[in-house]
Protein backbone atom coordinates (compact mmCIF):
# COMPACT_ATOMS: atom_id res chain seq x y z
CA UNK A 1 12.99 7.87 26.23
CA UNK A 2 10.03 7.05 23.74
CA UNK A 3 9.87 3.27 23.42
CA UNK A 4 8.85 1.66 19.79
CA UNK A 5 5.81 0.10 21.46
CA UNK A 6 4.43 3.05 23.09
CA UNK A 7 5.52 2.70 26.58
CA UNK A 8 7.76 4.65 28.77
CA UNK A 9 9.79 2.27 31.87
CA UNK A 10 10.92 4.13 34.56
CA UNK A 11 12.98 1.67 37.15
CA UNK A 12 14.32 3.53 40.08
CA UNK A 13 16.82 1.74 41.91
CA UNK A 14 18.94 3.09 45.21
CA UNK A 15 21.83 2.29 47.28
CA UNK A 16 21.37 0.81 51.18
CA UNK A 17 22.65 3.41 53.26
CA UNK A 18 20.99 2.53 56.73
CA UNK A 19 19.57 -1.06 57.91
CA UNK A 20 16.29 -0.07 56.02
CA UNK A 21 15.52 -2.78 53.02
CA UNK A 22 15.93 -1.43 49.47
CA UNK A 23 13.32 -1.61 47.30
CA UNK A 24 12.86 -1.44 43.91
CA UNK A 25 9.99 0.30 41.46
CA UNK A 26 8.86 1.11 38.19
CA UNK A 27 6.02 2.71 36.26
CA UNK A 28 4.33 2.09 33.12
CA UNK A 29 3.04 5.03 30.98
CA UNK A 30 1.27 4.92 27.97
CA UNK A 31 2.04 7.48 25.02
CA UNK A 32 -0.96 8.26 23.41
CA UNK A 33 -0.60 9.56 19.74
CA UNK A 34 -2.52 10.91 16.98
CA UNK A 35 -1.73 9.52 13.43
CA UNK A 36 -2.77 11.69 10.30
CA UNK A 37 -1.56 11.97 6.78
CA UNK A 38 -2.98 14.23 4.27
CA UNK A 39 -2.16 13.74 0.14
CA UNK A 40 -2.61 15.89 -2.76
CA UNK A 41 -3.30 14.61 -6.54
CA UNK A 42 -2.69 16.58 -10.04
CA UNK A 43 -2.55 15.39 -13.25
CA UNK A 44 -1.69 15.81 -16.70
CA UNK A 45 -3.58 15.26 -18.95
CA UNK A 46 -3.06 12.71 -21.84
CA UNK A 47 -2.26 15.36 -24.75
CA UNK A 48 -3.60 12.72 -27.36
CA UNK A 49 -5.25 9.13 -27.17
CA UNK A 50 -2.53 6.41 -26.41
CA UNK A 51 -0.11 8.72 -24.72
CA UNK A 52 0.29 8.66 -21.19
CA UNK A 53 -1.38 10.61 -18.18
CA UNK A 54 1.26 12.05 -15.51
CA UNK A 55 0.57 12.37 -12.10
CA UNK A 56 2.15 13.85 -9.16
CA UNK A 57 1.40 15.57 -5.56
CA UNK A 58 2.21 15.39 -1.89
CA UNK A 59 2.12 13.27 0.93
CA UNK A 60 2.61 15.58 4.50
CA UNK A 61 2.45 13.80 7.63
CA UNK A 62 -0.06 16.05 9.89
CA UNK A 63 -0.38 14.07 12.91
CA UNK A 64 1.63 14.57 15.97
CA UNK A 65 3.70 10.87 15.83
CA UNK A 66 6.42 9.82 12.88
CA UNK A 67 4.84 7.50 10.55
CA UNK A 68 6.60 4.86 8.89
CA UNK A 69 6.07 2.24 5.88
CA UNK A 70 4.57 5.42 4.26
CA UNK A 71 3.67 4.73 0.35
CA UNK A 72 1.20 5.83 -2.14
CA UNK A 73 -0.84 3.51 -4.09
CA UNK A 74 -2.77 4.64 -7.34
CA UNK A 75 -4.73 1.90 -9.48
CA UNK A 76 -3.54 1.26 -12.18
CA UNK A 77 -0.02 2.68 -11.82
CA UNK A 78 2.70 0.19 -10.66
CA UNK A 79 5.90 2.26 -9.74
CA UNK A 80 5.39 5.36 -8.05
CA UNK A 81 8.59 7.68 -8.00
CA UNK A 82 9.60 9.89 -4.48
CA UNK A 83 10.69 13.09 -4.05
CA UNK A 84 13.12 12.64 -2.59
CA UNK A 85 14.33 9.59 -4.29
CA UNK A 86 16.43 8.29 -0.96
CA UNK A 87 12.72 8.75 0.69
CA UNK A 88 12.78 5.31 2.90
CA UNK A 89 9.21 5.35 4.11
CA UNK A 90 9.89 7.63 7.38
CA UNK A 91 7.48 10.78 7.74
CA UNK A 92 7.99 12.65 10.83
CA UNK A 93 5.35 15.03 12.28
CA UNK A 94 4.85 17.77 9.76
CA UNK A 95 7.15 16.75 6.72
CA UNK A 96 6.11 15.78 3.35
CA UNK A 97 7.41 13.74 0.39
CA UNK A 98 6.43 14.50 -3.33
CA UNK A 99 5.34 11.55 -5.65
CA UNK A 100 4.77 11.05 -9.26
CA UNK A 101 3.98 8.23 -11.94
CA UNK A 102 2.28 8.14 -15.57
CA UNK A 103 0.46 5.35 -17.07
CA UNK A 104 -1.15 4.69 -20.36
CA UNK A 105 -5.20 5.27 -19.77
CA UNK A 106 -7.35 2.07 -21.01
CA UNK A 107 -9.74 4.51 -22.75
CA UNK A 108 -9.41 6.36 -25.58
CA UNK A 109 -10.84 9.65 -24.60
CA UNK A 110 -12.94 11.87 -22.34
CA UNK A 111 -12.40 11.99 -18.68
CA UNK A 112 -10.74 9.18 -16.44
CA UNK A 113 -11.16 10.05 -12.24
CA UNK A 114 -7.79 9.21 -10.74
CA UNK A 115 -7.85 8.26 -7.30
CA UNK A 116 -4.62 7.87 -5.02
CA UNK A 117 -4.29 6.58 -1.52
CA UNK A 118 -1.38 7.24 1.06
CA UNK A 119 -1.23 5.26 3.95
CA UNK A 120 1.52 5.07 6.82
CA UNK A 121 1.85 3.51 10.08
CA UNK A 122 1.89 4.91 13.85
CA UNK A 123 5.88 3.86 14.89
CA UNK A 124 4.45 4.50 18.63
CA UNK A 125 0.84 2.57 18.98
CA UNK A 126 -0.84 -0.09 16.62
CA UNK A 127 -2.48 2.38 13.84
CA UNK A 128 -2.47 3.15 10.35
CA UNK A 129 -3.45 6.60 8.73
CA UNK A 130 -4.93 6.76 5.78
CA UNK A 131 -6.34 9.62 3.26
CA UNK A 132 -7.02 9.80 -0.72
CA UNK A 133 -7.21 12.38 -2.93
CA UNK A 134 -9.16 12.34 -6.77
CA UNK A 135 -8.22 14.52 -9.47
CA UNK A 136 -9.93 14.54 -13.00
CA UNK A 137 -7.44 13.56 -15.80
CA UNK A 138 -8.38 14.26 -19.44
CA UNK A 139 -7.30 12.12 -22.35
CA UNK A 140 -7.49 15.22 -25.35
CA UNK A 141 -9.45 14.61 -28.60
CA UNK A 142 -9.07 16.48 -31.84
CA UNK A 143 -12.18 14.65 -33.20
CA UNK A 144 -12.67 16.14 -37.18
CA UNK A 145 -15.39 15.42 -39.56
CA UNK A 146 -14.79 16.02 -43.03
CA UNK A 147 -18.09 16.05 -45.46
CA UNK A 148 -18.09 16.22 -49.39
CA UNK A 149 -21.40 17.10 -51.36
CA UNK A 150 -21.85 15.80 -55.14
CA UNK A 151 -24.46 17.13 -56.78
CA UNK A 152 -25.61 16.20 -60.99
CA UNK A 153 -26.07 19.60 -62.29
CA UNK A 154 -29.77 20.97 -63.17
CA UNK A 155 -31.46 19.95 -66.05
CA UNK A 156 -32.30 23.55 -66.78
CA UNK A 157 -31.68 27.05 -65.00
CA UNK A 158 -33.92 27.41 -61.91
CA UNK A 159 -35.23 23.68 -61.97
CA UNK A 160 -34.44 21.89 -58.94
CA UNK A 161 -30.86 19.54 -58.84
C-alpha cells in the first residue's frame, strides 16, 4: 500500500483467545522518493522572416516516484501540443511524453535562444522537479543587394570618365 501523502499505516489487530487484554498497534513509515525530470528542445527554424519557428522534444520522467501535473512551459508560446494527445499530466518512473508548438518570432532575423521548462510534481512527498533545455532557432535571411553604375562617357579615348 503506497499512500498519496507518503506514509505507509500498518494497524495490527487480533482476536482474545485467553484472559490476556488485546491490544492494538500501528506504525508509521515514511517513503522517501527522488523526483527528476529531464527535457529535450529542437527547433525549426523560421524558413523566412514572419513565418513561424516549430518546436518539439521530450519530457522523460527519470526519478524513481510518478510525477503528476507534468507540463511544459516555453515563453512566448501559449498552447503546447502532447504526444500523446490523451497525455493527462501523469509521468511514471521512466516514461516520457513528446511536445511541440510554433510561434511567430518578434524579430525579423538572426538567431532567437529558445528556452523550455518542464516541471512535475512528487504524487508521494511535497516536491516539484524541474529541468530546461535551450536550443538555438534561426529565423533565415536571403538578404540581396542590387547596385547599378552610370557613367557619362569620356570626352576623348583614354581621358578619364
Amino acid at each position: 500500500f503506497q499512500a498519496e501523502d507518503g506514509i505507509r499505516d500498518k494497524l495490527v489487530t487480533g482476536v482474545q483467545t485467553c484472559a490476556l487484554p488485546i491490544s492494538q498497534a500501528s506504525d508509521t513509515c515514511t517513503i522517501t522518493s527522488a523526483p527528476a525530470i529531464g527535457v529535450t528542445k529542437d527547433c525549426k527554424d523560421a524558413p523566412k522572416p514572419g513565418e513561424n519557428i516549430a518546436i518539439s522534444g521530450t519530457v522523460t520522467n527519470t526519478g524513481d516516484v510518478t510525477l503528476k501535473n507534468v507540463k511544459v512551459v516555453d515563453d512566448p508560446v501559449t498552447t503546447i501540443t502532447y504526444d500523446p494527445v490523451d497525455f493527462n499530466g501523469v509521468l511514471k518512473p521512466g516514461k516520457s511524453v513528446g511536445y511541440s508548438a510554433s510561434y511567430l518570432p518578434e524579430q525579423s532575423g538572426g538567431f532567437k535562444l529558445d528556452t523550455v521548462t518542464a516541471t512535475g510534481e512528487d504524487v508521494i512527498n511535497p516536491g516539484t522537479a524541474s529541468a530546461t533545455a535551450s536550443a538555438k532557432c534561426v529565423i533565415v535571411t536571403h538578404p540581396k543587394i542590387a547596385a547599378t553604375k552610370t557613367c557619362e562617357p569620356a570626352a576623348a579615348p583614354e581621358k578619364p570618365i
